[in-house]
mmCIF file of C-alpha atoms in Angstrom:
data_model
loop_
_atom_site.group_PDB
_atom_site.id
_atom_site.type_symbol
_atom_site.label_atom_id
_atom_site.label_comp_id
_atom_site.label_asym_id
_atom_site.label_seq_id
_atom_site.Cartn_x
_atom_site.Cartn_y
_atom_site.Cartn_z
ATOM 1 C CA MET A 1 22.462 26.801 31.396
ATOM 2 C CA ASN A 2 21.051 26.703 34.908
ATOM 3 C CA MET A 3 19.674 23.528 36.544
ATOM 4 C CA LYS A 4 16.033 24.551 36.127
ATOM 5 C CA THR A 5 16.468 24.991 32.362
ATOM 6 C CA PHE A 6 18.372 21.698 32.140
ATOM 7 C CA PHE A 7 15.588 19.777 33.918
ATOM 8 C CA LEU A 8 12.879 21.397 31.807
ATOM 9 C CA ILE A 9 14.689 20.369 28.636
ATOM 10 C CA ALA A 10 15.280 16.855 29.984
ATOM 11 C CA ILE A 11 11.600 16.455 30.903
ATOM 12 C CA ALA A 12 10.486 17.768 27.498
ATOM 13 C CA LEU A 13 12.756 15.252 25.749
ATOM 14 C CA LEU A 14 11.504 12.372 27.877
ATOM 15 C CA LEU A 15 7.872 13.273 27.276
ATOM 16 C CA SER A 16 8.388 13.612 23.517
ATOM 17 C CA ALA A 17 10.193 10.247 23.123
ATOM 18 C CA PRO A 18 6.987 8.200 22.636
ATOM 19 C CA ILE A 19 5.734 10.738 20.106
ATOM 20 C CA VAL A 20 8.965 10.490 18.115
ATOM 21 C CA ALA A 21 8.743 6.690 18.188
ATOM 22 C CA GLN A 22 5.165 6.844 16.858
ATOM 23 C CA MET A 23 6.230 9.073 13.977
ATOM 24 C CA ARG A 24 8.365 6.395 12.311
ATOM 25 C CA PRO A 25 6.929 5.157 9.023
ATOM 26 C CA PRO A 26 5.171 1.780 9.144
ATOM 27 C CA ALA A 27 7.425 -1.159 8.334
ATOM 28 C CA ALA A 28 6.847 -3.485 5.386
ATOM 29 C CA VAL A 29 5.710 -6.880 6.674
ATOM 30 C CA GLU A 30 4.949 -8.755 3.443
ATOM 31 C CA LEU A 31 6.020 -8.681 -0.201
ATOM 32 C CA ALA A 32 3.966 -9.842 -3.172
ATOM 33 C CA ILE A 33 6.040 -10.328 -6.304
ATOM 34 C CA GLY A 34 4.584 -10.606 -9.793
ATOM 35 C CA ASP A 35 5.992 -10.500 -13.298
ATOM 36 C CA ARG A 36 7.818 -7.132 -13.517
ATOM 37 C CA HIS A 37 5.985 -5.627 -10.539
ATOM 38 C CA SER A 38 6.091 -5.837 -6.739
ATOM 39 C CA CYS A 39 3.877 -4.840 -3.821
ATOM 40 C CA ALA A 40 4.552 -4.338 -0.129
ATOM 41 C CA ARG A 41 2.007 -4.655 2.672
ATOM 42 C CA PHE A 42 2.816 -2.478 5.653
ATOM 43 C CA GLU A 43 2.085 -3.096 9.326
ATOM 44 C CA ASN A 44 -0.772 -0.565 9.126
ATOM 45 C CA GLY A 45 -2.520 -2.741 6.511
ATOM 46 C CA LYS A 46 -1.848 -0.416 3.589
ATOM 47 C CA VAL A 47 -0.234 -1.490 0.316
ATOM 48 C CA LYS A 48 2.116 0.130 -2.188
ATOM 49 C CA CYS A 49 2.931 -1.373 -5.589
ATOM 50 C CA TRP A 50 5.547 -0.434 -8.186
ATOM 51 C CA GLY A 51 7.072 -1.692 -11.409
ATOM 52 C CA SER A 52 5.245 -2.390 -14.648
ATOM 53 C CA GLY A 53 1.709 -1.060 -14.796
ATOM 54 C CA THR A 54 0.796 -2.405 -18.227
ATOM 55 C CA TYR A 55 -2.362 -4.038 -16.871
ATOM 56 C CA GLY A 56 -2.870 -1.776 -13.850
ATOM 57 C CA GLN A 57 -1.101 -4.153 -11.496
ATOM 58 C CA HIS A 58 0.201 -1.288 -9.358
ATOM 59 C CA GLY A 59 -3.389 -0.048 -8.928
ATOM 60 C CA GLN A 60 -2.708 3.643 -9.587
ATOM 61 C CA GLY A 61 -5.148 4.230 -12.469
ATOM 62 C CA SER A 62 -2.386 4.186 -15.054
ATOM 63 C CA ALA A 63 -0.545 1.742 -17.309
ATOM 64 C CA ALA A 64 2.757 3.572 -16.791
ATOM 65 C CA SER A 65 5.620 1.977 -14.894
ATOM 66 C CA LEU A 66 6.464 3.271 -11.413
ATOM 67 C CA GLY A 67 9.878 3.248 -9.788
ATOM 68 C CA ASP A 68 11.933 3.593 -12.941
ATOM 69 C CA ALA A 69 12.328 7.371 -12.753
ATOM 70 C CA PRO A 70 13.243 9.890 -10.057
ATOM 71 C CA ASN A 71 10.533 11.111 -7.672
ATOM 72 C CA GLU A 72 8.252 8.086 -7.993
ATOM 73 C CA MET A 73 9.020 6.144 -4.810
ATOM 74 C CA GLY A 74 9.012 6.740 -1.054
ATOM 75 C CA ASP A 75 6.385 9.141 0.252
ATOM 76 C CA ILE A 76 5.513 10.117 -3.337
ATOM 77 C CA LEU A 77 4.313 6.591 -4.179
ATOM 78 C CA LYS A 78 0.629 6.425 -3.245
ATOM 79 C CA HIS A 79 -0.976 3.580 -1.357
ATOM 80 C CA VAL A 80 -3.215 1.349 -3.446
ATOM 81 C CA ALA A 81 -6.804 2.532 -2.957
ATOM 82 C CA LEU A 82 -8.797 -0.546 -2.000
ATOM 83 C CA GLY A 83 -11.956 1.188 -0.767
ATOM 84 C CA GLY A 84 -13.696 1.451 2.570
ATOM 85 C CA ASP A 85 -11.983 1.274 5.929
ATOM 86 C CA ALA A 86 -10.769 -2.309 5.568
ATOM 87 C CA THR A 87 -7.057 -2.943 5.669
ATOM 88 C CA VAL A 88 -5.069 -5.715 4.004
ATOM 89 C CA LYS A 89 -4.304 -8.887 5.994
ATOM 90 C CA LYS A 90 -2.471 -10.863 3.274
ATOM 91 C CA MET A 91 -1.207 -10.224 -0.259
ATOM 92 C CA SER A 92 -0.454 -12.348 -3.286
ATOM 93 C CA GLY A 93 1.067 -11.339 -6.615
ATOM 94 C CA GLY A 94 0.446 -13.082 -9.918
ATOM 95 C CA ASP A 95 2.000 -12.637 -13.337
ATOM 96 C CA TYR A 96 0.215 -9.359 -14.070
ATOM 97 C CA MET A 97 -2.191 -9.010 -11.145
ATOM 98 C CA ASN A 98 -2.458 -8.895 -7.349
ATOM 99 C CA CYS A 99 -4.969 -10.020 -4.770
ATOM 100 C CA ALA A 100 -5.438 -8.782 -1.218
ATOM 101 C CA LEU A 101 -7.345 -10.467 1.578
ATOM 102 C CA MET A 102 -8.938 -7.571 3.398
ATOM 103 C CA SER A 103 -9.546 -7.294 7.154
ATOM 104 C CA ASP A 104 -13.293 -7.632 6.429
ATOM 105 C CA GLU A 105 -12.516 -11.051 4.839
ATOM 106 C CA LYS A 106 -13.272 -9.842 1.301
ATOM 107 C CA LEU A 107 -10.833 -10.641 -1.483
ATOM 108 C CA LYS A 108 -9.971 -7.817 -3.874
ATOM 109 C CA CYS A 109 -7.900 -8.326 -7.012
ATOM 110 C CA TRP A 110 -6.604 -5.907 -9.645
ATOM 111 C CA GLY A 111 -4.421 -5.954 -12.728
ATOM 112 C CA TYR A 112 -4.836 -8.318 -15.688
ATOM 113 C CA GLY A 113 -8.462 -9.396 -15.978
ATOM 114 C CA GLY A 114 -8.264 -11.937 -18.790
ATOM 115 C CA SER A 115 -9.177 -15.589 -18.185
ATOM 116 C CA GLY A 116 -11.183 -14.645 -15.071
ATOM 117 C CA THR A 117 -8.083 -13.971 -12.963
ATOM 118 C CA LEU A 118 -9.791 -11.228 -10.914
ATOM 119 C CA ALA A 119 -12.807 -13.438 -10.045
ATOM 120 C CA THR A 120 -15.279 -10.581 -10.530
ATOM 121 C CA GLY A 121 -16.661 -11.468 -13.940
ATOM 122 C CA ALA A 122 -14.531 -8.765 -15.520
ATOM 123 C CA THR A 123 -12.404 -9.682 -18.508
ATOM 124 C CA LEU A 124 -10.655 -6.335 -18.797
ATOM 125 C CA SER A 125 -7.778 -5.111 -16.683
ATOM 126 C CA ILE A 126 -8.602 -3.182 -13.513
ATOM 127 C CA GLY A 127 -6.347 -0.531 -12.021
ATOM 128 C CA ASP A 128 -5.005 0.921 -15.249
ATOM 129 C CA GLY A 129 -7.704 3.572 -15.685
ATOM 130 C CA PRO A 130 -9.601 6.140 -13.609
ATOM 131 C CA ASN A 131 -12.493 5.108 -11.354
ATOM 132 C CA GLU A 132 -11.455 1.465 -11.149
ATOM 133 C CA MET A 133 -9.894 1.322 -7.695
ATOM 134 C CA GLY A 134 -11.048 2.400 -4.234
ATOM 135 C CA ASP A 135 -14.775 1.946 -3.700
ATOM 136 C CA PHE A 136 -15.151 1.056 -7.405
ATOM 137 C CA LEU A 137 -13.080 -2.115 -6.943
ATOM 138 C CA LYS A 138 -15.495 -5.008 -6.489
ATOM 139 C CA PRO A 139 -14.552 -7.924 -4.253
ATOM 140 C CA ALA A 140 -14.040 -11.322 -5.864
ATOM 141 C CA ASN A 141 -17.193 -13.420 -6.151
ATOM 142 C CA LEU A 142 -16.078 -16.755 -4.735
#
């Protein structure tokens, strides 16, 4: 390898270093633990939940459990769709539900809806069926 080639490679590596650093996955910065389910909030404001989905507490439109079989975690596990462009600032997990304080200051909750736990007037679970999350998920009415 001649000196010119060496310097070109060295410069290319130096210039690509910030790009490589930006490609790392966002780190988890907060955990919300419920009864048989967990959620992680990442530094980019997105959330992933896993475990029991009996009441939709992982917010994936299903009552199935996630994380108890191969090929369900990591990049395969989808972020919880919370609608709009708002990101999550804080998380809290309950027995069978979760709440997220969004960057737009709205509170969104999903999972078990009995006893008014979701604060939306709903008494049914939210997040265990299609068209319940994302833009369909109403903020709590406090």
